[in-house]
Amino acid sequence: MSLAEGMSDLYEIFERALAEPVERRSAYLASACAGRRELRDRIEHLLVLGAVDGFLDRPPLPPPMPERDRDDPYAPGQRIGAYRLQRRLGAGGMAEVWLAERTEGGFRQRAAVKIIREMHGSHAEHFAMERGILASLLHPGIARLYDGGVGSDGSAYMIMEYVEGEHLVAYCDARKLGLNERLGLFLQICDAVAYAHTQLVVHRDLKPANILVTTEGTVKLLDFGIAKVLSTERARDVTRTVHMSPAYAAPEQLAGGYVGTSTDVFALGVILYELLAGALPWSGDASPLSTAVKRLLDARAPPPSRAARPHSPVPARAIEGDLDAIVGVALRRDPPARYPDARVLADEVRRHLDHKPVQARIGAKAYVLRRFLRRHWIGLSAAAGLFVAMAIAIVAVTWQAREAAMQAQRAEVVQSFMVDLFRTNTNQQRDPVKARLTTARELLDMGVRRVDSGLAGAPADRLALLRVFADLYRELGLRPEQIRLRREAVGLSRAVHGDESAEVAGDLVEFAQSALDADAIGEAATAIAEAKAILDAGGDTTSMLRGKLLLASAEERQRSDLPAARKAALDAVHVFSGHKASGDLAEAHYRVGLTASYSDEPRDAIAPLKRAIDISAKVDGVPNPKLVVYYYQLAESEDGALDYDAAEWAARESVRQSVVVNGEDHVDTLQSRVLLGEVLIDAGRIGDGLGMIQQAKPQMLRLVARDDALHRPPTLRASGLALLGAGDPAAALADLSASIETTRKPAAPRLVVALTMEDIANALIELDRRDEALQNLDDALAIRDRIGRPTRMRNTPLRIRAALDEGRVDEARSLFAGLDAPVGASRKDQVAGIERALLEADIALAAGDVAGAASRAAQAVADA
């Protein structure tokens, strides 16, 4: 009979025995346990405990001891060995723990002193065992034992490393840690427990309260007070202690069974469950141990993904699969069925993080294939993206046809074309690795050539395939090819549907979007104008296509006419609001927020960005992958509004969303980390922010091409600004100059170009290269004037600084006179007022007006 089966009998018989009247329990047990004397002894032992000392109806640990009275020999200032007690940290059961400090030997050292008063019999033996265990454990994840002994009053004491930190779950929740960060902490815990297992030590009371995380993110395991040394002579010794936490205790502990390393694995499984789902695998109420026994035995815990709720720290979709399976194995009732020790459990988690098949799910062929594809995404991304996008596009082609018969016929033509294309090409490759790496682009190009030559007599089918292949080129980031096919699709659509048709307008909008992606602003503007004329002529003012046109118009206008861009985005919101909530509606709100942010009105951006996030989280119950971008822009806007706590939260959420959707080593994840670094710097945490940005920068530059205008420039600009704030203008200038090389390539002037030029001017002023600085400021101001953003609150102060550095006080005064005073009451306006006062103080000081400078500076300090 397996342990699980034996325990199952114990639980069932024990529960029924509890329900029997006391006078009939003996007869019931004689019948139920016939021939199984050991089982009957265990149940009778539990029943006796329940009757004698309330064991089954009280918590497993005695209540905390009350504060000692004035006669207590242990009080602040009392010496224990070489340490002086400072304050009591806690008390419970036989022990109390004090914070103490050592001042002897020429150095100071804080420690935690654990004192046990009544040291006799089994208590003394148990305490000696604890000291011996801790002394043998030398691991950075386990609190160290410094000293131990017996005091003058006969009380035993241990002096241990004092750990400042938060309990595991509180640490994770307070910082809103994402999945990978939580798994990183869990691996630290596993490594410490695995080390203890190699020393033949089982903790037996692993729980978040016994795990602290320091401010540096280092895990420390505490309290090996009920740990048990395993040896060959005592390997089958039975657990006799009831000092454990029922919520985390393994079934064999509750039933008085054998304890081994897999007992700790069970507790680790409960901890991992709680880290993922934000809840225990069972009811979180303070139930007595009898309820805990029944709970653990009645039913399996649900998978953590099922326990996850909308407010849980990790989305259910990120837990499903590997992590559900890993937790399930760790929580199996039968110890031999679990992972044998913490090292094996940790290896499983690392396999998941490396996108390798985990042992808990071996045997599922589709799952192993998915893990292979995820692990080799760089080599396979082109082909995988092609397959997925092709499937989606084929479905889209199917429902776009007007009539059911034509729909079926056209879908059959398209699918037959695709199947034939793959059958005659991918299966011909001798080297499958080469096929994965090279055939996606080749197949696309070959398919386009076959469309040109083989479907000349079927223009409607040819048009459908052109749209499919254009979508596929977009998936692979091949913009010139996409634009060429979109342009051809517009011409063919005119021939098939007529110049004034909605189909032509739709193809024009798609072409405009492709042109915008490639910074072909002129072509995009022309296509948008023509599509608008078609819809206007047809009286279409409320369709989804009209909304998409307005979205494209908003994106095109935001580069040169921000007021017009915002109006187009607001109009798009109005149109999409007349239809079912959709990703398009979320995108329209996002565009409203984006244009407000670009208009230097970050507070006005926050509400629409939050609305975009809210819609994206609810549409069809499926989160929008663009949430990464929406949270990113929200963080930027909160940062611009000087609400740094909110900005940090949004930036961390952008990182978390991107890790879930894209993984750790992805450009969107890295870009969100860069933004988080910028927010930390703005909040005054320069070291943390600079470190985060400098860590992400080389990874980003490795992943993107030199002409990438979406990710490379903002990363380099963020690095430059961080270095400038850290006092390294030369290194800052190098990154800022590299940033603007790519940023300035598009023909249309953009605000980010002006901002970067002003950043460069700031670095040049620090390096005493004022002529170059002024040239950059002139160029930046010209761009601002052209795009309707002439604000001088950023440009003019830099000119004043340059003038003061060269002693041109009158010029500085003249520039200051033309600087508009902030008139609003927002936090940003208040900060601008403080900066203005400091500028005025600088000018007064340069003119020799020390009293005036001091007065203005004092006012600035008071305002701040």
CSV table of N, CA and C in Angstrom, one decimal, residues 169 172-173 177-180 182-183 186 269-279 303-305 307-309 311-316 318-320 322-327 349 352 656:
chain,number,residue,atom,x,y,z
A,169,VAL,N,6.1,37.6,0.6
A,169,VAL,CA,4.9,38.0,-0.1
A,169,VAL,C,4.7,39.5,0.0
A,172,CYS,N,7.0,41.3,-2.4
A,172,CYS,CA,6.6,41.2,-3.8
A,172,CYS,C,5.4,42.0,-4.1
A,173,ASP,N,4.4,42.0,-3.2
A,173,ASP,CA,3.2,42.8,-3.4
A,173,ASP,C,3.5,44.3,-3.3
A,177,LEU,N,5.8,43.1,-8.1
A,177,LEU,CA,6.7,42.4,-9.0
A,177,LEU,C,6.0,41.5,-10.0
A,178,GLY,N,6.6,41.4,-11.2
A,178,GLY,CA,6.0,40.6,-12.2
A,178,GLY,C,6.4,39.1,-12.1
A,179,LEU,N,6.0,38.3,-13.0
A,179,LEU,CA,6.2,36.9,-13.0
A,179,LEU,C,7.7,36.5,-12.8
A,180,ASN,N,8.5,37.0,-13.8
A,180,ASN,CA,9.9,36.6,-13.8
A,180,ASN,C,10.6,37.1,-12.5
A,182,ARG,N,9.3,37.4,-9.5
A,182,ARG,CA,8.8,36.5,-8.5
A,182,ARG,C,9.5,35.1,-8.6
A,183,LEU,N,9.6,34.6,-9.8
A,183,LEU,CA,10.3,33.4,-10.0
A,183,LEU,C,11.8,33.5,-9.6
A,186,PHE,N,12.0,33.1,-6.0
A,186,PHE,CA,11.7,31.7,-5.6
A,186,PHE,C,12.9,30.8,-5.9
A,269,GLY,N,6.1,24.3,-2.9
A,269,GLY,CA,5.0,24.3,-3.8
A,269,GLY,C,3.9,25.3,-3.4
A,270,VAL,N,3.6,25.2,-2.1
A,270,VAL,CA,2.6,26.2,-1.5
A,270,VAL,C,3.0,27.6,-1.7
A,271,ILE,N,4.3,27.9,-1.4
A,271,ILE,CA,4.8,29.2,-1.5
A,271,ILE,C,4.8,29.7,-2.9
A,272,LEU,N,5.2,28.8,-3.9
A,272,LEU,CA,5.1,29.2,-5.3
A,272,LEU,C,3.7,29.5,-5.7
A,273,TYR,N,2.8,28.6,-5.3
A,273,TYR,CA,1.3,28.9,-5.6
A,273,TYR,C,0.9,30.3,-5.1
A,274,GLU,N,1.3,30.6,-3.9
A,274,GLU,CA,0.9,31.9,-3.3
A,274,GLU,C,1.5,33.1,-4.1
A,275,LEU,N,2.8,32.9,-4.5
A,275,LEU,CA,3.5,33.9,-5.3
A,275,LEU,C,2.8,34.2,-6.6
A,276,LEU,N,2.3,33.1,-7.2
A,276,LEU,CA,1.7,33.2,-8.6
A,276,LEU,C,0.3,33.7,-8.5
A,277,ALA,N,-0.5,33.0,-7.6
A,277,ALA,CA,-2.0,33.3,-7.6
A,277,ALA,C,-2.4,34.4,-6.6
A,278,GLY,N,-1.5,34.7,-5.7
A,278,GLY,CA,-1.9,35.7,-4.7
A,278,GLY,C,-2.8,35.1,-3.6
A,279,ALA,N,-2.9,33.8,-3.6
A,279,ALA,CA,-3.7,33.1,-2.6
A,279,ALA,C,-3.1,31.8,-2.3
A,303,PRO,N,-5.4,24.2,-9.7
A,303,PRO,CA,-4.2,24.8,-10.3
A,303,PRO,C,-4.2,26.3,-10.0
A,304,PRO,N,-3.0,26.8,-9.8
A,304,PRO,CA,-2.9,28.2,-9.4
A,304,PRO,C,-3.5,29.2,-10.5
A,305,SER,N,-3.5,28.8,-11.7
A,305,SER,CA,-4.1,29.6,-12.8
A,305,SER,C,-5.6,29.7,-12.5
A,307,ALA,N,-7.0,29.7,-9.5
A,307,ALA,CA,-7.2,30.5,-8.3
A,307,ALA,C,-6.9,32.0,-8.6
A,308,ALA,N,-6.2,32.3,-9.7
A,308,ALA,CA,-5.9,33.7,-10.0
A,308,ALA,C,-7.1,34.5,-10.3
A,309,ARG,N,-7.1,35.7,-9.9
A,309,ARG,CA,-8.2,36.6,-10.1
A,309,ARG,C,-7.7,37.8,-10.8
A,311,HIS,N,-7.2,40.7,-9.9
A,311,HIS,CA,-6.3,41.5,-9.1
A,311,HIS,C,-5.1,40.7,-8.7
A,312,SER,N,-5.0,39.4,-9.1
A,312,SER,CA,-3.8,38.6,-8.7
A,312,SER,C,-2.5,39.2,-9.3
A,313,PRO,N,-1.4,38.9,-8.7
A,313,PRO,CA,-0.1,39.5,-9.1
A,313,PRO,C,0.3,39.0,-10.5
A,314,VAL,N,-0.1,37.8,-10.9
A,314,VAL,CA,0.3,37.2,-12.2
A,314,VAL,C,-0.9,36.8,-12.9
A,315,PRO,N,-1.1,37.2,-14.2
A,315,PRO,CA,-2.3,36.8,-15.0
A,315,PRO,C,-2.4,35.3,-15.1
A,316,ALA,N,-3.6,34.8,-15.1
A,316,ALA,CA,-3.8,33.4,-15.2
A,316,ALA,C,-3.2,32.8,-16.4
A,318,ALA,N,-0.5,33.5,-17.8
A,318,ALA,CA,1.0,33.3,-17.7
A,318,ALA,C,1.3,32.1,-16.8
A,319,ILE,N,0.3,31.7,-16.0
A,319,ILE,CA,0.6,30.6,-15.1
A,319,ILE,C,0.2,29.2,-15.8
A,320,GLU,N,-0.8,29.3,-16.7
A,320,GLU,CA,-1.3,28.1,-17.3
A,320,GLU,C,-0.2,27.3,-18.0
A,322,ASP,N,3.1,25.2,-17.9
A,322,ASP,CA,4.2,24.8,-17.2
A,322,ASP,C,4.1,25.0,-15.7
A,323,LEU,N,3.7,26.2,-15.3
A,323,LEU,CA,3.7,26.5,-13.8
A,323,LEU,C,2.6,25.8,-13.1
A,324,ASP,N,1.5,25.6,-13.7
A,324,ASP,CA,0.4,24.8,-13.1
A,324,ASP,C,1.0,23.4,-12.9
A,325,ALA,N,1.6,22.9,-13.9
A,325,ALA,CA,2.1,21.5,-13.8
A,325,ALA,C,3.2,21.4,-12.7
A,326,ILE,N,4.1,22.3,-12.7
A,326,ILE,CA,5.2,22.3,-11.7
A,326,ILE,C,4.7,22.3,-10.3
A,327,VAL,N,3.7,23.3,-10.0
A,327,VAL,CA,3.1,23.3,-8.7
A,327,VAL,C,2.4,22.1,-8.4
A,349,VAL,N,11.8,25.0,-12.7
A,349,VAL,CA,11.5,26.4,-12.9
A,349,VAL,C,12.4,27.0,-13.9
A,352,HIS,N,11.5,26.1,-17.4
A,352,HIS,CA,10.4,27.0,-17.9
A,352,HIS,C,10.9,28.3,-18.3
A,656,ARG,N,6.0,44.5,-16.9
A,656,ARG,CA,5.4,43.2,-16.6
A,656,ARG,C,4.6,42.7,-17.8
